[in-house]
Coordinates of C-alpha atoms and ligand atoms in Angstrom, one line a residue:
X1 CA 0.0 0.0 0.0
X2 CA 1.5 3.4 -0.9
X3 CA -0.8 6.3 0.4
X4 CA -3.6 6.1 2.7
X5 CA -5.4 9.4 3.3
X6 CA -7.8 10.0 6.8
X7 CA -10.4 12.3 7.3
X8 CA -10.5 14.3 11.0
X9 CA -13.0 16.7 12.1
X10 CA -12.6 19.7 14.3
X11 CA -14.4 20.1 17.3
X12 CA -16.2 22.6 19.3
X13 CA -17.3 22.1 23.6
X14 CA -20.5 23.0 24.1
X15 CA -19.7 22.6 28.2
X16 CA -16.3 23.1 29.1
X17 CA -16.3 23.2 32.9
X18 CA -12.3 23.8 34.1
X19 CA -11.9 22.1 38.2
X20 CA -8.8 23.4 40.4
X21 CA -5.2 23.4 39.0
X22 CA -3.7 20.3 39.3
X23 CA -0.2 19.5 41.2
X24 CA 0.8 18.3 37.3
X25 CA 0.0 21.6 36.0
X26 CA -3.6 20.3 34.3
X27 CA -7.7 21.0 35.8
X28 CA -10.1 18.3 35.9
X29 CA -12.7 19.0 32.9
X30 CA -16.1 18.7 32.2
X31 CA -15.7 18.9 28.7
X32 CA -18.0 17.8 26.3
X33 CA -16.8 17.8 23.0
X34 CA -18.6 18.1 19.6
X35 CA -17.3 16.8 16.5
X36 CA -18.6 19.3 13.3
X37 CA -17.7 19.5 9.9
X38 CA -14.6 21.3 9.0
X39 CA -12.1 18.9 8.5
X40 CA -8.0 18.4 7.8
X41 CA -6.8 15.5 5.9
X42 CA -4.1 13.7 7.2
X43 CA -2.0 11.5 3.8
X44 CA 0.7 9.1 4.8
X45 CA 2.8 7.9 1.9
X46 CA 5.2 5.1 2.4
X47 CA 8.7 6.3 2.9
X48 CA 12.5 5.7 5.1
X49 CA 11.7 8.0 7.6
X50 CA 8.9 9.8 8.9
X51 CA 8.8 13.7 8.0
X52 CA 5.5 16.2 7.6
X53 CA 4.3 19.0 4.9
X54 CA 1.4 21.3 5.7
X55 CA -0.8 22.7 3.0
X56 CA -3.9 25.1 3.4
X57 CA -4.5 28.5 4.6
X58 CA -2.8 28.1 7.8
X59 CA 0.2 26.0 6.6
X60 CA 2.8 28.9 7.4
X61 CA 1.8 28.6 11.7
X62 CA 2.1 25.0 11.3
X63 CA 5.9 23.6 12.5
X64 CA 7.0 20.5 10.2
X65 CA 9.4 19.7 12.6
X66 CA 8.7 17.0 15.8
X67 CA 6.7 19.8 17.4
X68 CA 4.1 18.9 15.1
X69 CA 1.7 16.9 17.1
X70 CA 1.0 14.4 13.5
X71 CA 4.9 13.6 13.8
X72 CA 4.7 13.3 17.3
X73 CA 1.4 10.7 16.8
X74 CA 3.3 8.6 14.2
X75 CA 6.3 8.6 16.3
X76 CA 4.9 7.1 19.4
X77 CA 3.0 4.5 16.8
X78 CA 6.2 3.1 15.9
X79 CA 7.6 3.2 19.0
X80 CA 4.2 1.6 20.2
X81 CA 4.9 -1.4 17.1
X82 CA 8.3 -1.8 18.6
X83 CA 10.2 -0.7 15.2
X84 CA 11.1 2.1 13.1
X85 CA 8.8 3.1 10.4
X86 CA 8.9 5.5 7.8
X87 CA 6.0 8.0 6.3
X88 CA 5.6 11.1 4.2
X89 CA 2.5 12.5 6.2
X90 CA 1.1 15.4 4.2
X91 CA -1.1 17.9 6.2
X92 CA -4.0 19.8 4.5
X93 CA -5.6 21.9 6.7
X94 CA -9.0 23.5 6.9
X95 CA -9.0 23.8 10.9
X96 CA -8.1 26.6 12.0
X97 CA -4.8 27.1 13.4
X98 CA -4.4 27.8 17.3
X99 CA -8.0 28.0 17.8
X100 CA -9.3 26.1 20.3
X101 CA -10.9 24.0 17.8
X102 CA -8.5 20.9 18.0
X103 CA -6.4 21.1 15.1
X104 CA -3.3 19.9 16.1
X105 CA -5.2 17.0 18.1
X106 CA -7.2 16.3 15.1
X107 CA -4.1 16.1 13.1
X108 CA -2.1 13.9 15.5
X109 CA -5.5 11.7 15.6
X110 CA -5.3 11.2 11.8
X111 CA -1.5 9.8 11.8
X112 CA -2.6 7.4 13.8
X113 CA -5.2 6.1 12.1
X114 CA -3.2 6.5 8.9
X115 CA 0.2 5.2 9.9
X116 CA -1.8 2.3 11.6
X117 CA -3.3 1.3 8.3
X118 CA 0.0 2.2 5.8
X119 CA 2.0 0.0 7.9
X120 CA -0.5 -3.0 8.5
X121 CA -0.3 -2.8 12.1
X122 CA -3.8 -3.5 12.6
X123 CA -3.7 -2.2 15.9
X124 CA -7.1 -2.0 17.7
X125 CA -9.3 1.4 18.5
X126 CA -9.0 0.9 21.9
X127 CA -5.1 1.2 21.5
X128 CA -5.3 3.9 19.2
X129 CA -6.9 5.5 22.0
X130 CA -4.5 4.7 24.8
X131 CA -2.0 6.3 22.8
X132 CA -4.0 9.2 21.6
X133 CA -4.5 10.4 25.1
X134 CA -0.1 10.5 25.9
X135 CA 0.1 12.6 23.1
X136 CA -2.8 15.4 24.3
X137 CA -5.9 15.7 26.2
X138 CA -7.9 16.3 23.2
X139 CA -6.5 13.9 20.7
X140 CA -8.7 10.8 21.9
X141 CA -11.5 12.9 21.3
X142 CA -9.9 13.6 17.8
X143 CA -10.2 9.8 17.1
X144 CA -13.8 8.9 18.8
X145 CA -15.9 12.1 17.1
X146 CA -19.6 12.7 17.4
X147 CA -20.8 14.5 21.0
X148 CA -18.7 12.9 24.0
X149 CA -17.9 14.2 27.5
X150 CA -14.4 13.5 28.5
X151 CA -13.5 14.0 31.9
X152 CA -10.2 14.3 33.9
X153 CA -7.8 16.1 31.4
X154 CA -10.2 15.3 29.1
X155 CA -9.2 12.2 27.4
X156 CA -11.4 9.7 29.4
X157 CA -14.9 9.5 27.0
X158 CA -18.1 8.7 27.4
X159 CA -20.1 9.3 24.2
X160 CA -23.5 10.9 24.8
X161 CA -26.6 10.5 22.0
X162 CA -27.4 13.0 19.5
X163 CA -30.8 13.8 18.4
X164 CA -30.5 15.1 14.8
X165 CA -28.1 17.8 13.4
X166 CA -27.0 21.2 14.8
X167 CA -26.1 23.9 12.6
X168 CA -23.0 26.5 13.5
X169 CA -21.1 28.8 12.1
X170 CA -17.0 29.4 13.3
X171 CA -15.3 32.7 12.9
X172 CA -11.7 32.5 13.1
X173 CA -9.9 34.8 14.6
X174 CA -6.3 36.2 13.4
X175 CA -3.4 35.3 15.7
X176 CA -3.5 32.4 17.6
X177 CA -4.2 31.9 21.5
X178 CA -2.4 29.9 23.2
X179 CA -3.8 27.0 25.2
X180 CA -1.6 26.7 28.2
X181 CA -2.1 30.9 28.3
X182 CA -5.9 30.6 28.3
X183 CA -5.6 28.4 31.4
X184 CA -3.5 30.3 33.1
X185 CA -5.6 33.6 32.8
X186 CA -8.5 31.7 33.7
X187 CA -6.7 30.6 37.0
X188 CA -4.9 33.8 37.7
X189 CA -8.7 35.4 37.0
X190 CA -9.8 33.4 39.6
X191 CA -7.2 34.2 42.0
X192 CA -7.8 37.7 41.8
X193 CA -11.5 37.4 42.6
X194 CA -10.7 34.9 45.4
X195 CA -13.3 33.0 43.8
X196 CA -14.2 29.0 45.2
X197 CA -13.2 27.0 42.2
X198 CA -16.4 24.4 42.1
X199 CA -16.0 20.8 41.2
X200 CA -17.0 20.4 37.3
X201 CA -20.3 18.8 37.0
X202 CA -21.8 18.1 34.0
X203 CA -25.1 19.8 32.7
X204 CA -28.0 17.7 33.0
X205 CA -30.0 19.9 30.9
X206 CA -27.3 20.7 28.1
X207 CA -27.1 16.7 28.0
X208 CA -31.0 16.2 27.6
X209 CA -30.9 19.1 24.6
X210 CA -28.3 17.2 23.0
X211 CA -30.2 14.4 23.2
X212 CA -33.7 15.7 22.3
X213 CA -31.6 17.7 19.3
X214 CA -33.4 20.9 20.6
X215 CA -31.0 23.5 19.4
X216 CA -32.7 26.4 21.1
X217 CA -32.7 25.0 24.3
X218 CA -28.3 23.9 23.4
X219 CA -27.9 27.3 22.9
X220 CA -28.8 28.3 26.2
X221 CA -27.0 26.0 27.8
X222 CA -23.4 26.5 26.0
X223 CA -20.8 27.7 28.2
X224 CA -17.0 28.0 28.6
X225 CA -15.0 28.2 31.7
X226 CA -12.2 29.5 30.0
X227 CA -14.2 32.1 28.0
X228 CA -13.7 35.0 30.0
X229 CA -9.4 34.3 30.0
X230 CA -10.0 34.5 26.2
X231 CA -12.1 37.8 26.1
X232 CA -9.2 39.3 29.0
X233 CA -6.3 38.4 26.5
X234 CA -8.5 39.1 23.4
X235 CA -11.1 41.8 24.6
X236 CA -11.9 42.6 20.8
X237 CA -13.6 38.9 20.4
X238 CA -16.8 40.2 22.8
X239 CA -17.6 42.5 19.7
X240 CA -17.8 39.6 17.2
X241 CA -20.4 37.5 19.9
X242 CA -22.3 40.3 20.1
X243 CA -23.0 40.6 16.1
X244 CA -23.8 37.0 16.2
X245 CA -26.2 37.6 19.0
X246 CA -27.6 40.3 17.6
X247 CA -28.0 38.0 13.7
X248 CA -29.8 36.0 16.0
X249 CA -27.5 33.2 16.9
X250 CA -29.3 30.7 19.5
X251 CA -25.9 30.9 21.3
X252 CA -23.1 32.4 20.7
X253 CA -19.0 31.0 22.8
X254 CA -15.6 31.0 22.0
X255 CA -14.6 27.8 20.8
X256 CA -12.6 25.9 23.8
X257 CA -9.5 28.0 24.2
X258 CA -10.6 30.5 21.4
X259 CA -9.8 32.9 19.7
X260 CA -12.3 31.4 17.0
X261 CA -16.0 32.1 17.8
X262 CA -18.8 29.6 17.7
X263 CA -22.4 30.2 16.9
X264 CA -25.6 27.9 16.9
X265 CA -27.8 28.8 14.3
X266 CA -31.0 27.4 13.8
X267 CA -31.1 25.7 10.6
X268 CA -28.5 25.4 7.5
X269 CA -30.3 28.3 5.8
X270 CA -29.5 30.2 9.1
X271 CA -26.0 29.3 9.5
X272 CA -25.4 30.0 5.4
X273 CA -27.1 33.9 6.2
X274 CA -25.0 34.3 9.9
X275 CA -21.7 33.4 8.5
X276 CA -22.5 36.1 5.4
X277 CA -23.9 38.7 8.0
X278 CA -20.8 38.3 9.8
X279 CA -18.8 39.0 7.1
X280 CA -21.0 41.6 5.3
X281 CA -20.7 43.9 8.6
X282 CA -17.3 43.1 9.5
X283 CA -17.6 41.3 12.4
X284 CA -15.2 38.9 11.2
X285 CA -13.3 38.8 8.6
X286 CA -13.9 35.1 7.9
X287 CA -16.8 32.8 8.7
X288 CA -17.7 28.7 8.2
X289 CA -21.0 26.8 8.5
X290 CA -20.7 24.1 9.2
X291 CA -23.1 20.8 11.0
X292 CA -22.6 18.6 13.8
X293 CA -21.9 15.9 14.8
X294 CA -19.6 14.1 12.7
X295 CA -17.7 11.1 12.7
X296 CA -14.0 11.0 14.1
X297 CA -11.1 10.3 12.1
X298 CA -11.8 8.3 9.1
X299 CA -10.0 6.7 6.3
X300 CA -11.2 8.4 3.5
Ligands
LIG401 C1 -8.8 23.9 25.8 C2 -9.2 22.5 25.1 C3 -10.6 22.2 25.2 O1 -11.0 21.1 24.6 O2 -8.8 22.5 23.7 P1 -8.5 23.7 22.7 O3 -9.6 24.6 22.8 O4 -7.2 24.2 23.1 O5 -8.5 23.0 21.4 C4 -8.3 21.4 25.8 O6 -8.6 21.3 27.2 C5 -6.8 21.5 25.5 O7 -6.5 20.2 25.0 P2 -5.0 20.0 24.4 O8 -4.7 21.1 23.5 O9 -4.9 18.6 23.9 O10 -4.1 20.2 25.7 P3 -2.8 19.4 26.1 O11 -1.9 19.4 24.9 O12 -3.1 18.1 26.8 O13 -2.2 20.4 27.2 C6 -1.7 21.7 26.8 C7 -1.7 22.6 28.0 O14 -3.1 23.0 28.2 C8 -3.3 23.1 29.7 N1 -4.3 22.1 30.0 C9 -4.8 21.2 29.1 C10 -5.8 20.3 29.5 C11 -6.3 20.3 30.8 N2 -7.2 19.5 31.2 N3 -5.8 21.2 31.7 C12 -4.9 22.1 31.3 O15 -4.4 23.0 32.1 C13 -2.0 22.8 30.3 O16 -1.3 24.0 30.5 C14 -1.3 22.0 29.2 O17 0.2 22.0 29.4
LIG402 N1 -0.6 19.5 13.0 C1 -0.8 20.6 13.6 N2 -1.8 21.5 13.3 C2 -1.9 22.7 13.9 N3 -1.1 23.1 14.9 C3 -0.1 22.3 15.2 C4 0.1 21.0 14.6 N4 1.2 20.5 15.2 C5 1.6 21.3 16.1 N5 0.9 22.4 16.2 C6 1.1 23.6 17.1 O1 0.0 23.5 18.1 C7 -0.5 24.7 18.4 C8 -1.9 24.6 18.8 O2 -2.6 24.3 17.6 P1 -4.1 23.7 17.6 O3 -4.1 22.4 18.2 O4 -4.6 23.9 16.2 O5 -4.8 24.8 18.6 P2 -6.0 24.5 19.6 O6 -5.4 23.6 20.7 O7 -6.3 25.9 20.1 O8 -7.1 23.9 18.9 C9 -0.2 25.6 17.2 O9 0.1 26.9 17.6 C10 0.9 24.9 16.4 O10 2.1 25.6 16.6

């Protein structure tokens, strides 16, 4: 076999409840994840040693070196096998870059799927997984897809049921935003305030509109711990919820870490006229629609 190509979504959380910081520098989550459709593909060709190229808007923020997290997955596969393995993985991206929509995860997810199949390890889901979660706390997520909630870093899943399709619309944000930063605003936030830090719970009622697939009762529900750390390092993003709010979004978060912006709409038609509002008024300079939930990584 010389190529295999795998399909990976992107994700947004529609709960993402952050716990106390951890003595190894993580927080307990509530996070539940939602797979939707804006997707990289992850190619692995056959080859001596294992390099990466990145294609797509976003290629120039993207390292090719092992601090790419689709090296890093194919890396610990082979290490996983026992032997050294070679593969051209080519990258092309449509996630946004740095914005708290999984992108590296999702691309890390794919080399595993793809590097399991180009080199015939035939290597179970279940150890796909175990691996998936060394490499990052979103990566297992990456690999499962549809609506989950993951719980202690985040890579422990439990899938939840989905009733029908949910319609959003992503607005990227330029510049990135740093994960580990967003965290530690969000806990230096709540140090100023002297605020108690509750346990994370999950949202009974966010689950049962999940389930029921009623979108306006989702969008009243979403919510973000780490939201407000994202509007204090990027105060301009509060503008761009607003619009969407005020195009009549049914919610309207920053997606996981941000800086990109998430908005339930109420239908595709919807979604198609909120991403071209946002964009009409300058809200955002770019928008998606896009529908969830979607499968995880694929072979394509
Ligand atoms: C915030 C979330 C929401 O799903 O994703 P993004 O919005 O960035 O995509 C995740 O928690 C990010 O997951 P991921 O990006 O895989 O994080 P990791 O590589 O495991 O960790 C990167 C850094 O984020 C912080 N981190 C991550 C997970 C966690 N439960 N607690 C943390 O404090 C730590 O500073 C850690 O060093
Ligand atoms: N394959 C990859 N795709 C995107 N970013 C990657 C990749 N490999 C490593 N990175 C690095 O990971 C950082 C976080 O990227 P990403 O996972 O897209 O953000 P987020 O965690 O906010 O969703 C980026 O700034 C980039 O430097």
């Amino acid at each position: 076999m010389s190529s295999v190509t795998v399909r990976v979504p992107a994700k947004v959380n529609v709960q993402l409840s952050v716990g106390p910081l951890r003595e190894d520098g993580y927080h307990d989550l509530v996070n539940v994840f939602h797979a939707v459709s804006i997707f990289d593909r992850v190619e692995a060709k056959e080859s001596d040693a294992i390099t990466v190229a990145v294609e797509g808007k976003w290629a120039d923020q993207v390292p090719v070196d092992d601090g790419n997290l689709a090296i890093r997955a194919a890396r610990a596969l082979a290490k996983h096998a026992g032997r050294s393995y070679g593969a051209d993985l080519v990258i092309h991206k449509e996630i946004p870059v740095a914005g708290g929509m999984a992108g590296g995860s999702a691309d890390a997810a794919g080399a595993l799927v793809a590097c399991n199949e180009l080199w015939g390890l035939g290597l179970p889901f279940e150890d796909l997984m175990e691996i998936a979660g060394d490499l990052g706390s979103d990566v297992p997520f990456s690999l499962l897809g549809g609506t989950a909630v993951g719980t202690g870093r985040g890579e422990e899943l439990s899938e939840l049921p989905t009733g029908g399709t949910f319609h959003w619309v992503f607005a990227p944000a330029e510049g990135g935003l740093p994960t580990p930063s967003v965290y530690a605003e969000c806990d230096r936030l709540r140090k100023e305030s002297d605020a108690e830090v509750p346990w994370p719970e999950l949202n009974e009622r966010l689950i049962e509109a999940l389930s029921t697939g009623d979108a306006y009762a989702l969008g009243s529900y979403l919510s973000n711990d780490l939201q407000d750390a994202a509007l204090a390092l990027r105060p301009e993003l509060a503008t761009t919820l607003d619009a969407g709010r005020q195009h009549g979004a049914l919610g309207a978060i920053v997606s996981g870490s941000g800086p990109t912006c998430a908005f339930l709409a109420i239908d595709a038609t919807h979604a198609r006229d909120l991403a071209a509002s946002l964009t009409a008024t300058g809200a955002a300079t770019s928008a998606m629609a896009a529908h969830g939930p979607v499968p995880g990584a694929t072979l394509a």
